[in-house]
XYZ file of C-alpha atoms in Angstrom:
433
model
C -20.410 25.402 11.442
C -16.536 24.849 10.434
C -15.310 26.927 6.823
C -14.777 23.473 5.464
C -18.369 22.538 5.770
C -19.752 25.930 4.857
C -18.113 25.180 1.654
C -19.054 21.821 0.612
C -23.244 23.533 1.328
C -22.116 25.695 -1.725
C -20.094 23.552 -3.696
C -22.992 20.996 -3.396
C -25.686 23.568 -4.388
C -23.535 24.594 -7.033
C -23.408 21.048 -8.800
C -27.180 20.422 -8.290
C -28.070 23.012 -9.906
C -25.793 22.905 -12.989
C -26.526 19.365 -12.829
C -30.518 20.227 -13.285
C -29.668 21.738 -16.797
C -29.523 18.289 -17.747
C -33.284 17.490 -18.045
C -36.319 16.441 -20.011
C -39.692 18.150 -20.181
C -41.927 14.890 -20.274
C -45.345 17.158 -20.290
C -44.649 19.727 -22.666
C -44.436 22.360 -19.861
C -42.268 24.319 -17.296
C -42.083 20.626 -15.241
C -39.006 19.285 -15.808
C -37.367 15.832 -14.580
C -33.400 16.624 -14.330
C -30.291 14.461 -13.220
C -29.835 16.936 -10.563
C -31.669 14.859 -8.152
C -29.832 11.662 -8.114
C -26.796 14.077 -7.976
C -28.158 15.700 -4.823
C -29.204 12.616 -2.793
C -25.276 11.174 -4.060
C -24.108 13.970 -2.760
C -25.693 14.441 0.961
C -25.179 10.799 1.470
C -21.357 10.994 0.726
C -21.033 14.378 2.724
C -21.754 12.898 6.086
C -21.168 17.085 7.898
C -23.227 19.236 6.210
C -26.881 19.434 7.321
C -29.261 18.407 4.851
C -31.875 20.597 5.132
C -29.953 24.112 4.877
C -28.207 22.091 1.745
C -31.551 21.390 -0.036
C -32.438 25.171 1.093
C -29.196 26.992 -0.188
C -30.056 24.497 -3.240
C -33.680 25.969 -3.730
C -32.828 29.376 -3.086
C -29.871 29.031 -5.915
C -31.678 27.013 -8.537
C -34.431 29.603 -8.495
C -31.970 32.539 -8.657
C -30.407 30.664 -11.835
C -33.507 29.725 -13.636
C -34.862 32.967 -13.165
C -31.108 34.622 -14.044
C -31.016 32.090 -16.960
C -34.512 33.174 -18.972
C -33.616 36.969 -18.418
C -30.497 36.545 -20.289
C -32.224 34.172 -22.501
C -35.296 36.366 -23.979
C -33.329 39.443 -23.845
C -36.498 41.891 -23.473
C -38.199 43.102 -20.540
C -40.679 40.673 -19.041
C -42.963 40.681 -16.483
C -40.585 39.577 -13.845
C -43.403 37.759 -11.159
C -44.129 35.661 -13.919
C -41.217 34.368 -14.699
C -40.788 33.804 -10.317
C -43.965 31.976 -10.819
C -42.444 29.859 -13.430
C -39.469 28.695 -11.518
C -40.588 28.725 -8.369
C -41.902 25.438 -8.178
C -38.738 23.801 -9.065
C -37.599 25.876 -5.259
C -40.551 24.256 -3.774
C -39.227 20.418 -5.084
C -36.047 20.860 -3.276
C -37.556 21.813 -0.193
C -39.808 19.297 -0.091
C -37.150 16.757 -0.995
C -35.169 17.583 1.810
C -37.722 17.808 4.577
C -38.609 14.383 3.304
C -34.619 12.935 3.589
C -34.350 14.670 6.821
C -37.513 13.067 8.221
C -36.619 9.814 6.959
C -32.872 10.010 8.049
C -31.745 8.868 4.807
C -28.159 8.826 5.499
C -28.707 5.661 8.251
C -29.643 3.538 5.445
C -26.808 4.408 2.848
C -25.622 0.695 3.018
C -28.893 -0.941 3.179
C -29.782 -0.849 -0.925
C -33.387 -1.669 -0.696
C -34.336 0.857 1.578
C -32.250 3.624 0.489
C -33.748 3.565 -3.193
C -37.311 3.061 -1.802
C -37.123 5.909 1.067
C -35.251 8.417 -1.762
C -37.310 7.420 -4.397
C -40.589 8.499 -2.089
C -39.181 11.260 -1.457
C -38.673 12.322 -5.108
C -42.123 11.295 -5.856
C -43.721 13.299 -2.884
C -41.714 15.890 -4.157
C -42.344 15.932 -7.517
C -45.950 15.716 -6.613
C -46.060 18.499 -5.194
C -44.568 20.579 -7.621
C -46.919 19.309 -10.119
C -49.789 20.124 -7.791
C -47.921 23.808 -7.600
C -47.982 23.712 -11.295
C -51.462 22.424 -11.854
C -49.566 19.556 -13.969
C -53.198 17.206 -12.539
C -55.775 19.445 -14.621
C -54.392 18.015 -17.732
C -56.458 14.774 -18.847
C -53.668 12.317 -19.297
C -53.056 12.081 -15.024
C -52.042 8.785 -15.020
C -48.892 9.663 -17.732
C -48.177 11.992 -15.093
C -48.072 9.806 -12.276
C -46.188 6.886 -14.208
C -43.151 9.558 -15.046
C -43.074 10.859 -11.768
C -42.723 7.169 -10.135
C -40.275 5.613 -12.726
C -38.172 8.805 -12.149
C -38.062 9.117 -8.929
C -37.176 5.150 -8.331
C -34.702 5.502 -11.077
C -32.806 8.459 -9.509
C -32.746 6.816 -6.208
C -31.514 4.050 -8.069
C -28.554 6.477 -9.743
C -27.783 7.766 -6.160
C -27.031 4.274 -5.067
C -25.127 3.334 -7.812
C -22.571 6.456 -7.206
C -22.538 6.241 -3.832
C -21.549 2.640 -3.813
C -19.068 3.005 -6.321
C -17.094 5.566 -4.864
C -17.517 3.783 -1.392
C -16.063 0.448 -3.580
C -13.129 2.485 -5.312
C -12.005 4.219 -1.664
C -12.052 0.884 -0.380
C -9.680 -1.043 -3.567
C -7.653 2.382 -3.270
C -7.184 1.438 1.007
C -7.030 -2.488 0.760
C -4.031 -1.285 -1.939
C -2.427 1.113 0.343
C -2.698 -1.304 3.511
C -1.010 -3.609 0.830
C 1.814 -2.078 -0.113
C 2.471 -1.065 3.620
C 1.833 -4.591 4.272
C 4.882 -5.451 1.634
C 6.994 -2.810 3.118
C 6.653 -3.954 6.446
C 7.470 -7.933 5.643
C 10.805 -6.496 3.682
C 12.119 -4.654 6.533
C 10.916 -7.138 9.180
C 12.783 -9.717 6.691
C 15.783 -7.507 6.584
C 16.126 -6.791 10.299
C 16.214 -10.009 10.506
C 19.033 -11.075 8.662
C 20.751 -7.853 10.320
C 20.267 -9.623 13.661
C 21.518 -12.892 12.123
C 24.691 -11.123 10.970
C 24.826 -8.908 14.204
C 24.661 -12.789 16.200
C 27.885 -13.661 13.791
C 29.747 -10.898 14.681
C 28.921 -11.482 18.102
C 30.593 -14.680 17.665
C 33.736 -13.138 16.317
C 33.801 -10.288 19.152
C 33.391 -13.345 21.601
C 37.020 -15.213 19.812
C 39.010 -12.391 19.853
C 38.333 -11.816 23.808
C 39.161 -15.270 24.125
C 42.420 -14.286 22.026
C 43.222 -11.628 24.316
C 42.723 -12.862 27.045
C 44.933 -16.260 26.180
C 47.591 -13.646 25.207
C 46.828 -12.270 28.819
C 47.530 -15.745 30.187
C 50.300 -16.336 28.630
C 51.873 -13.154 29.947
C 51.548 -13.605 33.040
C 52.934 -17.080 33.310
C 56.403 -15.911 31.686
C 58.801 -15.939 34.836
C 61.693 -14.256 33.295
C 62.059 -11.447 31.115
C 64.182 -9.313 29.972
C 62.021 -5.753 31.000
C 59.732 -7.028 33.945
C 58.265 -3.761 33.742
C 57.409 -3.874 30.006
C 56.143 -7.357 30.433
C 53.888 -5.702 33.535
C 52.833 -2.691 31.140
C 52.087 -5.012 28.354
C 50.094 -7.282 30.264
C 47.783 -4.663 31.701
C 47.231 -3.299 28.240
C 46.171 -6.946 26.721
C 43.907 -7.274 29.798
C 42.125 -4.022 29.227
C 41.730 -4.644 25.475
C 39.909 -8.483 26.565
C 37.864 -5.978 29.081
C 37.112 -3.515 25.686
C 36.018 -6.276 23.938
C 34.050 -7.802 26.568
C 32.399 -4.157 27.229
C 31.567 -4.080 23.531
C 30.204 -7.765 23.211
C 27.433 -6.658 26.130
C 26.426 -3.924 23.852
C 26.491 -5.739 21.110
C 23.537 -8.105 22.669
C 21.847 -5.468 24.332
C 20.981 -4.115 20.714
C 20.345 -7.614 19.191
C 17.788 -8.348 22.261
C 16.380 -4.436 21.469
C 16.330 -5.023 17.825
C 14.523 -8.952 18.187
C 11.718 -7.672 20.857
C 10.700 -4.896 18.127
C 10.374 -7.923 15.710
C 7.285 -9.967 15.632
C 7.885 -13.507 16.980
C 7.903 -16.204 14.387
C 5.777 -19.370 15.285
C 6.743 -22.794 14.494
C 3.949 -23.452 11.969
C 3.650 -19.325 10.880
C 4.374 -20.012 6.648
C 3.501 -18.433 3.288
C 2.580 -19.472 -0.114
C 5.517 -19.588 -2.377
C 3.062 -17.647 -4.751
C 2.376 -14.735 -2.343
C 6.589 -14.840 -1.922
C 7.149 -14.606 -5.187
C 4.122 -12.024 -6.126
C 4.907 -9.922 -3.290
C 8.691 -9.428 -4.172
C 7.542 -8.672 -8.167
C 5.238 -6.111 -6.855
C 8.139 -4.076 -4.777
C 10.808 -4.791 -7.264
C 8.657 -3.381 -9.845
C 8.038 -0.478 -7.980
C 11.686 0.323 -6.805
C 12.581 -0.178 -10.620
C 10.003 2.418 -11.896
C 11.646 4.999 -9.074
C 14.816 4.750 -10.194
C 13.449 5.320 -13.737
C 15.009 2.152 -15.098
C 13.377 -0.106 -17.699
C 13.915 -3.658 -16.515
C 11.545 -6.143 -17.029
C 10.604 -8.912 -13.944
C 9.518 -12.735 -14.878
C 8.664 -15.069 -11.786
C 8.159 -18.851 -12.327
C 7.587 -21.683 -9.648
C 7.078 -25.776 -10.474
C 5.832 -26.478 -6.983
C 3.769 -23.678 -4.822
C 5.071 -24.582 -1.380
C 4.003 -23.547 2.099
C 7.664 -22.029 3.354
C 8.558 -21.690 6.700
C 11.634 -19.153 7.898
C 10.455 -16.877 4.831
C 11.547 -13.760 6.405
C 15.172 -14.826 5.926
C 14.217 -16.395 2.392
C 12.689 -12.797 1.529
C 15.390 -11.327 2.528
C 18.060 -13.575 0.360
C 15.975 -13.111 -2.747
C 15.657 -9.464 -1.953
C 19.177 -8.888 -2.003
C 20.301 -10.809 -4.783
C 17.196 -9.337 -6.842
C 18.517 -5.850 -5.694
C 21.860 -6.603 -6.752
C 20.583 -7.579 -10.207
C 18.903 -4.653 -10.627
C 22.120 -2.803 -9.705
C 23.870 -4.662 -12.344
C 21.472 -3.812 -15.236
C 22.886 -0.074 -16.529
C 19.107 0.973 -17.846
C 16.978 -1.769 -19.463
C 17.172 -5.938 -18.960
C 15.324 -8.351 -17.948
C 15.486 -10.239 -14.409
C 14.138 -13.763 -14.257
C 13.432 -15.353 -10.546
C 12.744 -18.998 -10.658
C 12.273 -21.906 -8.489
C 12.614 -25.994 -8.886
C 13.765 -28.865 -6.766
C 16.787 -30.749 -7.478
C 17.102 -33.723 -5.901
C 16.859 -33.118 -1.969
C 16.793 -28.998 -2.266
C 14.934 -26.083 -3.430
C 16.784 -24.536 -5.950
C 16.088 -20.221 -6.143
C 17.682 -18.804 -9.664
C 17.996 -15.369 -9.884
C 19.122 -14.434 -13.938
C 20.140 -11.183 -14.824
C 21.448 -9.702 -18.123
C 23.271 -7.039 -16.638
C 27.183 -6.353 -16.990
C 27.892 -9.355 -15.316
C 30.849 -10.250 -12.494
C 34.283 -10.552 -13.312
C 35.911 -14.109 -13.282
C 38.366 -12.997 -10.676
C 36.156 -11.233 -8.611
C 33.194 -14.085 -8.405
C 35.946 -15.877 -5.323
C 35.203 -12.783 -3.404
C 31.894 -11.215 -4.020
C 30.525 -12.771 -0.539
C 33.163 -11.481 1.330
C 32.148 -7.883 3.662
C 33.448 -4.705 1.813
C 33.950 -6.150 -1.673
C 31.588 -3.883 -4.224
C 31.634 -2.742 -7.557
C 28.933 -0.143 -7.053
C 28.426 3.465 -6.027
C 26.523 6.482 -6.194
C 26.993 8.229 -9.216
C 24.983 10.886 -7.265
C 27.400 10.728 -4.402
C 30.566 9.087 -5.734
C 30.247 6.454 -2.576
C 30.297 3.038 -2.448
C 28.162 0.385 -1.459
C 29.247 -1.436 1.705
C 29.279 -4.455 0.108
C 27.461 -6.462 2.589
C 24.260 -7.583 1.122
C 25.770 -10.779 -0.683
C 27.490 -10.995 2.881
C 24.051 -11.259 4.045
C 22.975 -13.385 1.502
C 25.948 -16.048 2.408
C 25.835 -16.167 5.993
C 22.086 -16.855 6.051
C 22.070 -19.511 2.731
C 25.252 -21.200 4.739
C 24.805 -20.590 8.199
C 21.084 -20.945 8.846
C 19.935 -22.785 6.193
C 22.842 -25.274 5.770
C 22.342 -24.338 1.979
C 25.001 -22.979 -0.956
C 25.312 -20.833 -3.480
C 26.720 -21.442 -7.173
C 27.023 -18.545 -8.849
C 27.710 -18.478 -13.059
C 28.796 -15.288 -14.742
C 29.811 -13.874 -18.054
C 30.890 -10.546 -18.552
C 28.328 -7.976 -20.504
C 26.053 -10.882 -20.553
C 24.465 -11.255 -17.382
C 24.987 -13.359 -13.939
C 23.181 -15.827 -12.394
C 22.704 -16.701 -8.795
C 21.363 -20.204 -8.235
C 20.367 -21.066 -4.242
C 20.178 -24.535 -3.000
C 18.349 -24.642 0.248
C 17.644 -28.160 2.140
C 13.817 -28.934 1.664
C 13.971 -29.850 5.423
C 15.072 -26.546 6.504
C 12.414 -24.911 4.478
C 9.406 -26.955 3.844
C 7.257 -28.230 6.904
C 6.982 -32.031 7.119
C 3.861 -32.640 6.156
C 4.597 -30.357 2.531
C 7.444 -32.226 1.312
């Protein structure tokens, strides 16, 4: 027997019998009905390792040694100490009953199975409780049938106690997991959605990498077609250089897509019909926001609002725009404000509005917010800036994969706003629009 079960015999003995202090003496004698019971049945069902019958034993053995303890203390004046054994010992015979009887039914098998576990505990209790009254000569008193309706109604109604608490914890742990599995399930989509639009930026820049070799290499070219010069062996010397930069950049282009092909066989593989409710978009990113917002210990309030609850395709790179720009709100807001996300169609797009009232953008800086590096924020923690690339992001997936724009509409100490057109074709399967 491990330490940790050893301890939840004793901890479980120790609640049953403080718990059978709570009782009611329905024949005017030493019998007594207590919660205890229901406790104790709770109790061995939800403890799946210890044994049940050296539980109910340890339980007997320590209920006795507290009743007895208890009237000692109590009365204060020297008794005849076998008969106040003979008074509570009984109540030791009840427990062992009881858990002869659980063990010999295997109670725990039917834990899910309502019916059966209330009728197989409540027999129990009532072959139990029998018995003590038998022990107690409770059946020499004329009203025997009293007796017998008590014992029945509390034994089923114990059972039916034991039930109730088991399946209520059983139903909390599992809202507590289904809200942990969740939130894991929100983390996962965000950073699946913004791997994704890293790989869609790496794929750009894989692009540029692929121009400038062509650059160098044209440079190259044109070297090596010059006939005359004035240093033939600078013109030699510079020509090998330019050829071993086009090699650098070749080297560093292979690299480059060795990582992107890395990066997009961790990813899960989107399907042509995979989509999501607009509603579970928008609920999911309120959820995270609100709980990035509360970490930071800002007080910024989220409203969401949607005329038309579309199926969306692509929606990992749709998180990840709304993401960004709803991150970049929240960077704007100093301590409390409100952020509003919204969505309507205009004409032949879907329109996503992100309002802030933060400090707002600059009208000389709103030409070049999109462009990599430009950032207003840092760290106060740190004194670093951002890297400025998440309305980078934002652009080069709106533009580039969507075919979309941006329009963005700022005052200063007001707030900004961030309005997204996206092409319902690119977005919304055919048989949606």
């Amino acid at each position: 027997m491990s330490k940790d079960t050893f301890k939840r015999i004793i901890l479980v003995s120790i609640i049953t019998t403080l718990m059978g202090q709570v009782y009611i003496n329905p024949f005017n004698s030493d019998f007594r009905l207590s919660i205890g019971i229901a406790i104790l049945a709770f109790l061995l069902v939800k403890f799946q390792d210890i044994p049940i019958l050296l539980t109910t034993s340890c339980t007997a053995v320590l209920v006795f040694v507290f009743r007895f303890t208890i009237d000692i203390i109590q009365l204060n004046k020297i008794l005849n100490i076998s008969d106040i054994a003979l008074k509570h010992l009984p109540s030791a015979v009840f427990y062992l009953i009881f858990g002869i009887a659980l063990y010999q039914l295997n109670i725990r098998k039917y834990k899910d199975l309502p019916i059966f576990f209330i009728f197989l505990v409540g027999i129990s209790d009532i072959v139990s409780n029998v018995s003590e009254a038998v022990v107690r000569h409770e059946f020499t008193k004329p009203s025997i049938e009293i007796i017998l309706t008590s014992i029945f109604t509390a034994g089923f109604l114990r059972a039916t106690i034991a039930f109730v608490l088991y399946s209520s914890i059983k139903a909390y742990n599992m809202f507590i997991l289904k809200e942990e599995h969740q939130k894991r399930y929100i983390n996962l989509l965000l950073f699946t959605a913004n791997m994704k639009a890293e790989v869609f930026f790496l794929k750009k820049n894989m692009q540029d990498i692929e121009q400038a070799m062509e650059r160098s290499y044209s440079i190259y070219t044109g070297l090596k077609d010059i006939k005359e010069s004035i240093d033939i062996n600078y013109t030699d010397k510079l020509r090998r250089r330019v050829l071993n930069l086009a090699k650098d950049i070749h080297e560093i282009k292979k690299d480059n897509q060795r990582v992107v092909s890395g990066i997009e066989r961790l990813l899960p593989q989107e399907k042509k019909e995979n989509t999501m409710k607009l509603s579970t978009i928008f609920k999911m990113l309120r959820d995270n926001t609100a709980r990035y917002i509360e970490d930071i210990g800002k007080e910024i309030n989220i409203f969401t609002h949607y005329t038309s609850n579309y199926q969306v395709k692509d929606y990992y790179q749709l998180i990840s725009v709304i993401n960004n720009l709803i991150i970049n709100s929240i960077d704007a807001i100093e301590n409390k404000g409100n952020i509003r996300i919204s969505q309507y169609r205009e004409n032949e797009y879907i329109v996503f509005k992100i309002v802030d009232s933060g400090m707002g953008i600059k009208e000389e800086d709103i030409g070049v917010i999109f462009e990599p590096g430009f950032s207003t924020k840092f760290d106060r923690k740190t004194g670093k800036m951002s890297t400025g690339l998440g309305l980078t992001h934002v652009k080069h997936i709106v533009y580039n994969y969507f075919g979309g724009k941006i329009e963005v509409d700022s005052q200063v100490m007001q707030g900004c706003s961030f309005s997204v057109y996206i092409p319902i074709r690119t977005i919304i399967p055919k048989e949606e629009r």
